[in-house]
Amino acid sequence: MLSYLIKRFLLMIPILFGITLICFIVINLAPGSPATFQEELSPKASPEAVEALKKLYGLDKPIHERYLNWLKMVVTLDLGKSFVDGRNVKDKIKERLPITVTLNLFSLLLILIIAIPIGVYSALKQGSLFDRALTVFVFTGFSVPTFWLALLAMIVFGVNLGWLPISGIHSIGAETMPFHERLVDWIKHLILPVTIMSFAGLAGMSRYTRSSMLEVLRQDYIRTARSKGLPERVVIIRYALRNALLPVVTLLGLAIPGLIGGSVIFESIFSIPGMGQLFYSSAMARDYPTIMGILIIGALLTLIGNLIADIAYFIVDPRIRVKRDV
């Protein structure tokens, strides 16, 4: 296992460089530039001023030279400075990353707590009213646009009923509140975005769990376990559920990169100052250093997610350990 991990870590290095190269080329080939964006904000800017901005940002150099300069900084853990406000990209990401990770971890935890038991119960009660209702819920979850659902929830629970706040993660003046009031205020601000973010994931995860559970329940070793007189609870939890979770492990590994990418829409809608909102505003402003800083973190999360999925497979499925030992 140790040698496998070392090989995977070594393989991640050229893959990461390849991803950054492709991302750097794509964002630099996109229409517009930081200089033209600032020219639009100042219509009276002269062509000489625009050229001076390009030279200031290093945009007058060939793209390969700009990539090598950026790569030299990244190797030293320097993500450069933002074209928008001149701040270090690393500092801007440090401020917003905890918010996005917290939001998505709560969403992922909610999905796991609800979706796995629902999927297992639906498989055990195949063809029942509950199973049919779950099927309707799944198709609804996949069909309804989440941004529309978010806007609808904001209108109903935030505007009409006034139960929940609809923007930000803290109320104005929250820093002066006692700790317990500040905690309650923070939880209220997270309810709507976490619930909406979990909606589509609940539908998909419960369906995957149900399908995997149905396949496992048809296996011979399940019939053998039941024929030995083992309690149904032991058969389901110890034998069936553990093997049914293998596809779920894969989904969890793929969900890790979504900790950043999946937040763009929701953080923009709910005005949450996280990585998703930062990525959107940086893309609109053509802030190349900030965009690349966020993309490289997303690439790292993708590679780490795949590695965690493989490790989880190794732990959950003993057949993989046997094959590698052989």
mmCIF file of C-alpha atoms in Angstrom:
data_model
loop_
_atom_site.group_PDB
_atom_site.id
_atom_site.type_symbol
_atom_site.label_atom_id
_atom_site.label_comp_id
_atom_site.label_asym_id
_atom_site.label_seq_id
_atom_site.Cartn_x
_atom_site.Cartn_y
_atom_site.Cartn_z
ATOM 1 C CA MET A 1 0.000 0.000 0.000
ATOM 2 C CA LEU A 2 2.852 2.395 0.852
ATOM 3 C CA SER A 3 4.562 1.864 -2.508
ATOM 4 C CA TYR A 4 1.232 2.437 -4.275
ATOM 5 C CA LEU A 5 0.734 5.740 -2.429
ATOM 6 C CA ILE A 6 4.258 6.888 -3.314
ATOM 7 C CA LYS A 7 3.658 6.116 -7.001
ATOM 8 C CA ARG A 8 0.365 7.985 -6.940
ATOM 9 C CA PHE A 9 1.927 11.040 -5.317
ATOM 10 C CA LEU A 10 4.739 11.087 -7.877
ATOM 11 C CA LEU A 11 2.223 10.722 -10.712
ATOM 12 C CA MET A 12 0.201 13.649 -9.357
ATOM 13 C CA ILE A 13 3.065 16.082 -10.019
ATOM 14 C CA PRO A 14 3.143 15.932 -13.864
ATOM 15 C CA ILE A 15 -0.665 15.708 -13.974
ATOM 16 C CA LEU A 16 -0.927 18.873 -11.884
ATOM 17 C CA PHE A 17 1.504 20.710 -14.150
ATOM 18 C CA GLY A 18 -0.458 19.569 -17.210
ATOM 19 C CA ILE A 19 -3.719 20.833 -15.712
ATOM 20 C CA THR A 20 -2.221 24.217 -14.843
ATOM 21 C CA LEU A 21 -0.762 24.570 -18.347
ATOM 22 C CA ILE A 22 -4.118 23.894 -20.015
ATOM 23 C CA CYS A 23 -5.969 26.223 -17.617
ATOM 24 C CA PHE A 24 -3.412 29.001 -18.123
ATOM 25 C CA ILE A 25 -3.689 28.791 -21.903
ATOM 26 C CA VAL A 26 -7.504 28.683 -21.873
ATOM 27 C CA ILE A 27 -8.020 31.702 -19.598
ATOM 28 C CA ASN A 28 -5.460 33.746 -21.551
ATOM 29 C CA LEU A 29 -7.136 32.895 -24.859
ATOM 30 C CA ALA A 30 -10.537 33.975 -23.561
ATOM 31 C CA PRO A 31 -11.832 37.294 -24.955
ATOM 32 C CA GLY A 32 -10.846 40.376 -22.985
ATOM 33 C CA SER A 33 -8.026 41.089 -20.580
ATOM 34 C CA PRO A 34 -7.529 42.925 -17.274
ATOM 35 C CA ALA A 35 -6.421 45.994 -19.216
ATOM 36 C CA THR A 36 -9.504 46.074 -21.450
ATOM 37 C CA PHE A 37 -11.729 45.429 -18.420
ATOM 38 C CA GLN A 38 -10.324 48.465 -16.637
ATOM 39 C CA GLU A 39 -10.597 50.430 -19.870
ATOM 40 C CA GLU A 40 -14.339 49.712 -19.880
ATOM 41 C CA LEU A 41 -14.574 51.072 -16.321
ATOM 42 C CA SER A 42 -12.730 54.230 -17.452
ATOM 43 C CA PRO A 43 -13.938 55.071 -20.977
ATOM 44 C CA LYS A 44 -11.635 58.092 -21.117
ATOM 45 C CA ALA A 45 -8.517 55.954 -20.683
ATOM 46 C CA SER A 46 -6.043 56.570 -23.502
ATOM 47 C CA PRO A 47 -4.471 53.758 -25.580
ATOM 48 C CA GLU A 48 -1.152 54.631 -23.943
ATOM 49 C CA ALA A 49 -2.655 53.988 -20.510
ATOM 50 C CA VAL A 50 -4.007 50.619 -21.669
ATOM 51 C CA GLU A 51 -0.595 49.633 -22.995
ATOM 52 C CA ALA A 52 0.976 50.714 -19.712
ATOM 53 C CA LEU A 53 -1.458 48.469 -17.857
ATOM 54 C CA LYS A 54 -0.570 45.535 -20.106
ATOM 55 C CA LYS A 55 3.119 46.110 -19.402
ATOM 56 C CA LEU A 56 2.392 46.419 -15.666
ATOM 57 C CA TYR A 57 0.552 43.089 -15.638
ATOM 58 C CA GLY A 58 3.146 41.450 -17.900
ATOM 59 C CA LEU A 59 0.576 40.849 -20.634
ATOM 60 C CA ASP A 60 2.946 42.199 -23.285
ATOM 61 C CA LYS A 61 5.098 39.066 -22.959
ATOM 62 C CA PRO A 62 4.521 35.778 -24.862
ATOM 63 C CA ILE A 63 2.160 33.353 -23.187
ATOM 64 C CA HIS A 64 4.827 30.680 -22.625
ATOM 65 C CA GLU A 65 7.054 33.201 -20.845
ATOM 66 C CA ARG A 66 4.165 34.323 -18.644
ATOM 67 C CA TYR A 67 3.383 30.695 -17.750
ATOM 68 C CA LEU A 68 6.986 29.962 -16.800
ATOM 69 C CA ASN A 69 7.128 33.085 -14.629
ATOM 70 C CA TRP A 70 3.882 32.071 -12.935
ATOM 71 C CA LEU A 71 5.147 28.512 -12.469
ATOM 72 C CA LYS A 72 8.328 29.748 -10.792
ATOM 73 C CA MET A 73 6.226 31.649 -8.268
ATOM 74 C CA VAL A 74 3.904 28.693 -7.616
ATOM 75 C CA VAL A 75 6.851 26.392 -6.885
ATOM 76 C CA THR A 76 7.783 28.788 -4.074
ATOM 77 C CA LEU A 77 4.121 28.776 -2.883
ATOM 78 C CA ASP A 78 3.599 32.313 -4.189
ATOM 79 C CA LEU A 79 0.342 32.669 -6.152
ATOM 80 C CA GLY A 80 1.075 36.242 -7.182
ATOM 81 C CA LYS A 81 -0.913 39.420 -6.628
ATOM 82 C CA SER A 82 -4.431 40.184 -7.739
ATOM 83 C CA PHE A 83 -4.847 42.509 -10.728
ATOM 84 C CA VAL A 84 -7.960 43.990 -9.096
ATOM 85 C CA ASP A 85 -6.754 45.200 -5.703
ATOM 86 C CA GLY A 86 -3.051 44.262 -5.630
ATOM 87 C CA ARG A 87 -3.469 41.912 -2.666
ATOM 88 C CA ASN A 88 -1.708 38.567 -2.432
ATOM 89 C CA VAL A 89 -3.891 35.868 -3.974
ATOM 90 C CA LYS A 90 -2.901 33.511 -1.170
ATOM 91 C CA ASP A 91 -4.332 35.912 1.418
ATOM 92 C CA LYS A 92 -7.601 36.324 -0.488
ATOM 93 C CA ILE A 93 -8.007 32.563 -0.745
ATOM 94 C CA LYS A 94 -7.199 32.064 2.955
ATOM 95 C CA GLU A 95 -10.021 34.426 3.881
ATOM 96 C CA ARG A 96 -12.656 32.681 1.781
ATOM 97 C CA LEU A 97 -11.641 29.030 1.713
ATOM 98 C CA PRO A 98 -12.874 28.186 5.259
ATOM 99 C CA ILE A 99 -16.334 29.573 4.431
ATOM 100 C CA THR A 100 -16.688 27.472 1.293
ATOM 101 C CA VAL A 101 -15.305 24.308 2.890
ATOM 102 C CA THR A 102 -17.639 24.686 5.896
ATOM 103 C CA LEU A 103 -20.654 25.232 3.659
ATOM 104 C CA ASN A 104 -19.915 22.230 1.479
ATOM 105 C CA LEU A 105 -18.932 19.896 4.329
ATOM 106 C CA PHE A 106 -22.260 20.554 6.046
ATOM 107 C CA SER A 107 -24.024 19.907 2.746
ATOM 108 C CA LEU A 108 -22.104 16.678 2.162
ATOM 109 C CA LEU A 109 -22.732 15.514 5.728
ATOM 110 C CA LEU A 110 -26.454 16.186 5.360
ATOM 111 C CA ILE A 111 -26.518 14.201 2.112
ATOM 112 C CA LEU A 112 -24.797 11.196 3.694
ATOM 113 C CA ILE A 113 -26.924 11.201 6.844
ATOM 114 C CA ILE A 114 -30.193 11.268 4.879
ATOM 115 C CA ALA A 115 -29.465 9.683 1.485
ATOM 116 C CA ILE A 116 -27.789 6.422 2.562
ATOM 117 C CA PRO A 117 -30.534 5.288 4.991
ATOM 118 C CA ILE A 118 -33.213 6.305 2.469
ATOM 119 C CA GLY A 119 -31.491 4.387 -0.333
ATOM 120 C CA VAL A 120 -31.047 1.272 1.809
ATOM 121 C CA TYR A 121 -34.649 1.325 3.035
ATOM 122 C CA SER A 122 -35.936 1.863 -0.500
ATOM 123 C CA ALA A 123 -33.976 -1.161 -1.707
ATOM 124 C CA LEU A 124 -35.347 -3.308 1.105
ATOM 125 C CA LYS A 125 -38.884 -2.129 0.285
ATOM 126 C CA GLN A 126 -38.574 -2.368 -3.485
ATOM 127 C CA GLY A 127 -41.852 -1.618 -5.246
ATOM 128 C CA SER A 128 -43.501 -0.147 -2.147
ATOM 129 C CA LEU A 129 -45.157 3.247 -1.917
ATOM 130 C CA PHE A 130 -42.019 4.645 -0.282
ATOM 131 C CA ASP A 131 -39.873 3.359 -3.135
ATOM 132 C CA ARG A 132 -42.152 4.937 -5.730
ATOM 133 C CA ALA A 133 -42.193 8.218 -3.833
ATOM 134 C CA LEU A 134 -38.392 8.148 -3.763
ATOM 135 C CA THR A 135 -38.333 7.665 -7.536
ATOM 136 C CA VAL A 136 -40.507 10.760 -7.963
ATOM 137 C CA PHE A 137 -38.226 12.690 -5.606
ATOM 138 C CA VAL A 138 -35.140 11.628 -7.576
ATOM 139 C CA PHE A 139 -36.557 12.756 -10.914
ATOM 140 C CA THR A 140 -37.657 16.020 -9.296
ATOM 141 C CA GLY A 141 -34.212 16.552 -7.805
ATOM 142 C CA PHE A 142 -32.521 16.035 -11.153
ATOM 143 C CA SER A 143 -35.066 18.094 -13.117
ATOM 144 C CA VAL A 144 -35.563 21.210 -11.000
ATOM 145 C CA PRO A 145 -32.830 23.854 -11.570
ATOM 146 C CA THR A 146 -31.206 24.449 -8.193
ATOM 147 C CA PHE A 147 -30.751 28.178 -8.828
ATOM 148 C CA TRP A 148 -34.516 28.490 -9.396
ATOM 149 C CA LEU A 149 -35.167 26.493 -6.235
ATOM 150 C CA ALA A 150 -32.791 28.764 -4.315
ATOM 151 C CA LEU A 151 -34.601 31.885 -5.507
ATOM 152 C CA LEU A 152 -37.974 30.316 -4.662
ATOM 153 C CA ALA A 153 -36.782 29.393 -1.146
ATOM 154 C CA MET A 154 -35.481 32.918 -0.626
ATOM 155 C CA ILE A 155 -38.846 34.406 -1.583
ATOM 156 C CA VAL A 156 -40.900 31.989 0.530
ATOM 157 C CA PHE A 157 -38.797 31.582 3.690
ATOM 158 C CA GLY A 158 -36.883 34.843 3.610
ATOM 159 C CA VAL A 159 -39.182 37.489 2.116
ATOM 160 C CA ASN A 160 -42.745 36.267 2.643
ATOM 161 C CA LEU A 161 -42.406 34.375 5.938
ATOM 162 C CA GLY A 162 -39.311 36.133 7.238
ATOM 163 C CA TRP A 163 -38.058 32.998 8.980
ATOM 164 C CA LEU A 164 -34.528 32.873 7.569
ATOM 165 C CA PRO A 165 -31.953 35.395 6.293
ATOM 166 C CA ILE A 166 -31.306 35.294 2.562
ATOM 167 C CA SER A 167 -27.776 36.682 2.206
ATOM 168 C CA GLY A 168 -24.365 36.538 3.833
ATOM 169 C CA ILE A 169 -23.277 34.362 6.747
ATOM 170 C CA HIS A 170 -23.748 36.899 9.562
ATOM 171 C CA SER A 171 -26.210 39.637 10.353
ATOM 172 C CA ILE A 172 -25.093 43.247 10.614
ATOM 173 C CA GLY A 173 -23.609 43.830 14.041
ATOM 174 C CA ALA A 174 -23.183 40.109 14.755
ATOM 175 C CA GLU A 175 -19.712 40.728 16.174
ATOM 176 C CA THR A 176 -21.276 42.517 19.141
ATOM 177 C CA MET A 177 -23.672 39.663 19.965
ATOM 178 C CA PRO A 178 -23.046 37.122 22.753
ATOM 179 C CA PHE A 179 -21.514 33.856 21.580
ATOM 180 C CA HIS A 180 -24.730 31.800 21.669
ATOM 181 C CA GLU A 181 -26.684 34.461 19.738
ATOM 182 C CA ARG A 182 -23.896 34.736 17.188
ATOM 183 C CA LEU A 183 -23.897 30.943 16.779
ATOM 184 C CA VAL A 184 -27.679 30.849 16.263
ATOM 185 C CA ASP A 185 -27.406 33.695 13.754
ATOM 186 C CA TRP A 186 -24.676 31.826 11.844
ATOM 187 C CA ILE A 187 -26.753 28.618 11.748
ATOM 188 C CA LYS A 188 -29.793 30.508 10.448
ATOM 189 C CA HIS A 189 -27.725 31.961 7.617
ATOM 190 C CA LEU A 190 -26.484 28.484 6.641
ATOM 191 C CA ILE A 191 -29.854 26.702 6.609
ATOM 192 C CA LEU A 192 -31.056 27.867 3.193
ATOM 193 C CA PRO A 193 -27.801 27.479 1.195
ATOM 194 C CA VAL A 194 -26.900 24.132 2.790
ATOM 195 C CA THR A 195 -30.400 22.730 2.241
ATOM 196 C CA ILE A 196 -30.590 23.856 -1.394
ATOM 197 C CA MET A 197 -27.069 22.616 -2.117
ATOM 198 C CA SER A 198 -28.003 19.222 -0.664
ATOM 199 C CA PHE A 199 -31.225 18.813 -2.660
ATOM 200 C CA ALA A 200 -29.811 17.450 -5.927
ATOM 201 C CA GLY A 201 -27.143 15.487 -4.059
ATOM 202 C CA LEU A 202 -29.780 13.786 -1.920
ATOM 203 C CA ALA A 203 -31.616 12.613 -5.011
ATOM 204 C CA GLY A 204 -28.529 11.235 -6.717
ATOM 205 C CA MET A 205 -26.875 9.659 -3.688
ATOM 206 C CA SER A 206 -30.063 7.908 -2.519
ATOM 207 C CA ARG A 207 -30.601 6.502 -6.013
ATOM 208 C CA TYR A 208 -27.031 5.233 -6.295
ATOM 209 C CA THR A 209 -27.288 3.649 -2.844
ATOM 210 C CA ARG A 210 -30.587 1.979 -3.751
ATOM 211 C CA SER A 211 -29.251 0.546 -7.026
ATOM 212 C CA SER A 212 -26.060 -0.701 -5.402
ATOM 213 C CA MET A 213 -27.989 -2.223 -2.487
ATOM 214 C CA LEU A 214 -30.382 -4.050 -4.827
ATOM 215 C CA GLU A 215 -27.450 -5.544 -6.728
ATOM 216 C CA VAL A 216 -25.755 -6.709 -3.530
ATOM 217 C CA LEU A 217 -28.945 -8.245 -2.111
ATOM 218 C CA ARG A 218 -29.131 -10.545 -5.151
ATOM 219 C CA GLN A 219 -25.664 -11.995 -4.537
ATOM 220 C CA ASP A 220 -25.161 -15.604 -3.437
ATOM 221 C CA TYR A 221 -23.314 -14.727 -0.224
ATOM 222 C CA ILE A 222 -26.361 -12.788 0.998
ATOM 223 C CA ARG A 223 -28.574 -15.837 0.458
ATOM 224 C CA THR A 224 -25.944 -17.977 2.206
ATOM 225 C CA ALA A 225 -25.839 -15.617 5.187
ATOM 226 C CA ARG A 226 -29.621 -15.735 5.476
ATOM 227 C CA SER A 227 -29.692 -19.529 5.138
ATOM 228 C CA LYS A 228 -27.322 -19.783 8.114
ATOM 229 C CA GLY A 229 -29.993 -18.139 10.224
ATOM 230 C CA LEU A 230 -28.199 -14.858 10.801
ATOM 231 C CA PRO A 231 -30.459 -11.998 11.943
ATOM 232 C CA GLU A 232 -31.644 -9.785 9.079
ATOM 233 C CA ARG A 233 -30.078 -6.749 10.736
ATOM 234 C CA VAL A 234 -26.654 -8.433 10.713
ATOM 235 C CA VAL A 235 -27.049 -9.533 7.094
ATOM 236 C CA ILE A 236 -27.982 -6.036 5.952
ATOM 237 C CA ILE A 237 -25.430 -4.021 7.934
ATOM 238 C CA ARG A 238 -22.419 -6.350 8.059
ATOM 239 C CA TYR A 239 -22.648 -8.054 4.670
ATOM 240 C CA ALA A 240 -24.839 -6.057 2.303
ATOM 241 C CA LEU A 241 -24.293 -2.434 3.266
ATOM 242 C CA ARG A 242 -20.510 -2.596 3.352
ATOM 243 C CA ASN A 243 -20.324 -3.848 -0.234
ATOM 244 C CA ALA A 244 -23.111 -1.556 -1.392
ATOM 245 C CA LEU A 245 -21.107 1.470 -0.237
ATOM 246 C CA LEU A 246 -18.369 0.939 -2.847
ATOM 247 C CA PRO A 247 -20.052 3.134 -5.512
ATOM 248 C CA VAL A 248 -20.822 5.687 -2.807
ATOM 249 C CA VAL A 249 -17.106 5.844 -1.978
ATOM 250 C CA THR A 250 -16.404 6.755 -5.601
ATOM 251 C CA LEU A 251 -19.010 9.509 -5.496
ATOM 252 C CA LEU A 252 -17.506 10.907 -2.307
ATOM 253 C CA GLY A 253 -14.089 11.071 -3.933
ATOM 254 C CA LEU A 254 -15.567 12.954 -6.887
ATOM 255 C CA ALA A 255 -17.470 15.260 -4.518
ATOM 256 C CA ILE A 256 -14.286 16.696 -2.996
ATOM 257 C CA PRO A 257 -13.454 18.928 -6.024
ATOM 258 C CA GLY A 258 -17.018 20.193 -5.852
ATOM 259 C CA LEU A 259 -16.180 21.853 -2.528
ATOM 260 C CA ILE A 260 -15.117 24.824 -4.639
ATOM 261 C CA GLY A 261 -16.617 24.390 -8.091
ATOM 262 C CA GLY A 262 -20.136 23.693 -6.895
ATOM 263 C CA SER A 263 -20.247 26.845 -4.781
ATOM 264 C CA VAL A 264 -20.089 29.405 -7.568
ATOM 265 C CA ILE A 265 -23.853 29.568 -8.164
ATOM 266 C CA PHE A 266 -25.009 29.331 -4.566
ATOM 267 C CA GLU A 267 -22.486 31.771 -3.138
ATOM 268 C CA SER A 268 -23.422 34.282 -5.829
ATOM 269 C CA ILE A 269 -27.155 33.869 -5.180
ATOM 270 C CA PHE A 270 -26.898 34.034 -1.378
ATOM 271 C CA SER A 271 -24.079 36.645 -1.391
ATOM 272 C CA ILE A 272 -21.775 34.405 0.615
ATOM 273 C CA PRO A 273 -18.153 35.637 0.592
ATOM 274 C CA GLY A 274 -16.584 32.304 -0.291
ATOM 275 C CA MET A 275 -14.356 30.836 -2.979
ATOM 276 C CA GLY A 276 -17.198 30.471 -5.476
ATOM 277 C CA GLN A 277 -18.071 34.143 -5.328
ATOM 278 C CA LEU A 278 -14.380 35.065 -5.530
ATOM 279 C CA PHE A 279 -13.928 32.865 -8.602
ATOM 280 C CA TYR A 280 -16.941 34.420 -10.346
ATOM 281 C CA SER A 281 -15.888 38.014 -9.667
ATOM 282 C CA SER A 282 -12.291 37.234 -10.680
ATOM 283 C CA ALA A 283 -13.434 35.648 -13.945
ATOM 284 C CA MET A 284 -15.564 38.695 -14.752
ATOM 285 C CA ALA A 285 -12.606 41.013 -14.031
ATOM 286 C CA ARG A 286 -10.112 38.762 -15.893
ATOM 287 C CA ASP A 287 -8.030 38.585 -12.719
ATOM 288 C CA TYR A 288 -5.662 35.897 -14.016
ATOM 289 C CA PRO A 289 -3.574 35.316 -10.853
ATOM 290 C CA THR A 290 -6.662 34.837 -8.672
ATOM 291 C CA ILE A 291 -8.330 32.572 -11.243
ATOM 292 C CA MET A 292 -5.210 30.422 -11.517
ATOM 293 C CA GLY A 293 -4.855 30.275 -7.739
ATOM 294 C CA ILE A 294 -8.395 28.957 -7.368
ATOM 295 C CA LEU A 295 -8.006 26.544 -10.289
ATOM 296 C CA ILE A 296 -4.816 25.033 -8.907
ATOM 297 C CA ILE A 297 -6.571 24.399 -5.590
ATOM 298 C CA GLY A 298 -9.433 22.771 -7.503
ATOM 299 C CA ALA A 299 -6.957 20.602 -9.389
ATOM 300 C CA LEU A 300 -5.301 19.540 -6.135
ATOM 301 C CA LEU A 301 -8.683 18.681 -4.636
ATOM 302 C CA THR A 302 -9.540 16.593 -7.706
ATOM 303 C CA LEU A 303 -6.327 14.575 -7.480
ATOM 304 C CA ILE A 304 -6.638 14.197 -3.711
ATOM 305 C CA GLY A 305 -10.274 13.139 -4.101
ATOM 306 C CA ASN A 306 -9.332 10.379 -6.529
ATOM 307 C CA LEU A 307 -6.570 9.228 -4.188
ATOM 308 C CA ILE A 308 -8.924 9.181 -1.195
ATOM 309 C CA ALA A 309 -11.450 7.177 -3.215
ATOM 310 C CA ASP A 310 -8.775 4.581 -4.051
ATOM 311 C CA ILE A 311 -7.672 4.369 -0.420
ATOM 312 C CA ALA A 312 -11.277 3.995 0.722
ATOM 313 C CA TYR A 313 -11.769 1.215 -1.833
ATOM 314 C CA PHE A 314 -8.694 -0.489 -0.429
ATOM 315 C CA ILE A 315 -10.136 -0.308 3.090
ATOM 316 C CA VAL A 316 -13.727 -1.252 2.258
ATOM 317 C CA ASP A 317 -13.149 -4.002 -0.329
ATOM 318 C CA PRO A 318 -10.798 -6.798 0.801
ATOM 319 C CA ARG A 319 -10.680 -8.198 -2.754
ATOM 320 C CA ILE A 320 -8.545 -5.241 -3.833
ATOM 321 C CA ARG A 321 -6.022 -5.969 -1.088
ATOM 322 C CA VAL A 322 -5.825 -9.594 -2.170
ATOM 323 C CA LYS A 323 -5.204 -8.660 -5.821
ATOM 324 C CA ARG A 324 -2.412 -6.240 -4.929
ATOM 325 C CA ASP A 325 -0.808 -8.721 -2.576
ATOM 326 C CA VAL A 326 -0.802 -11.274 -5.382
#
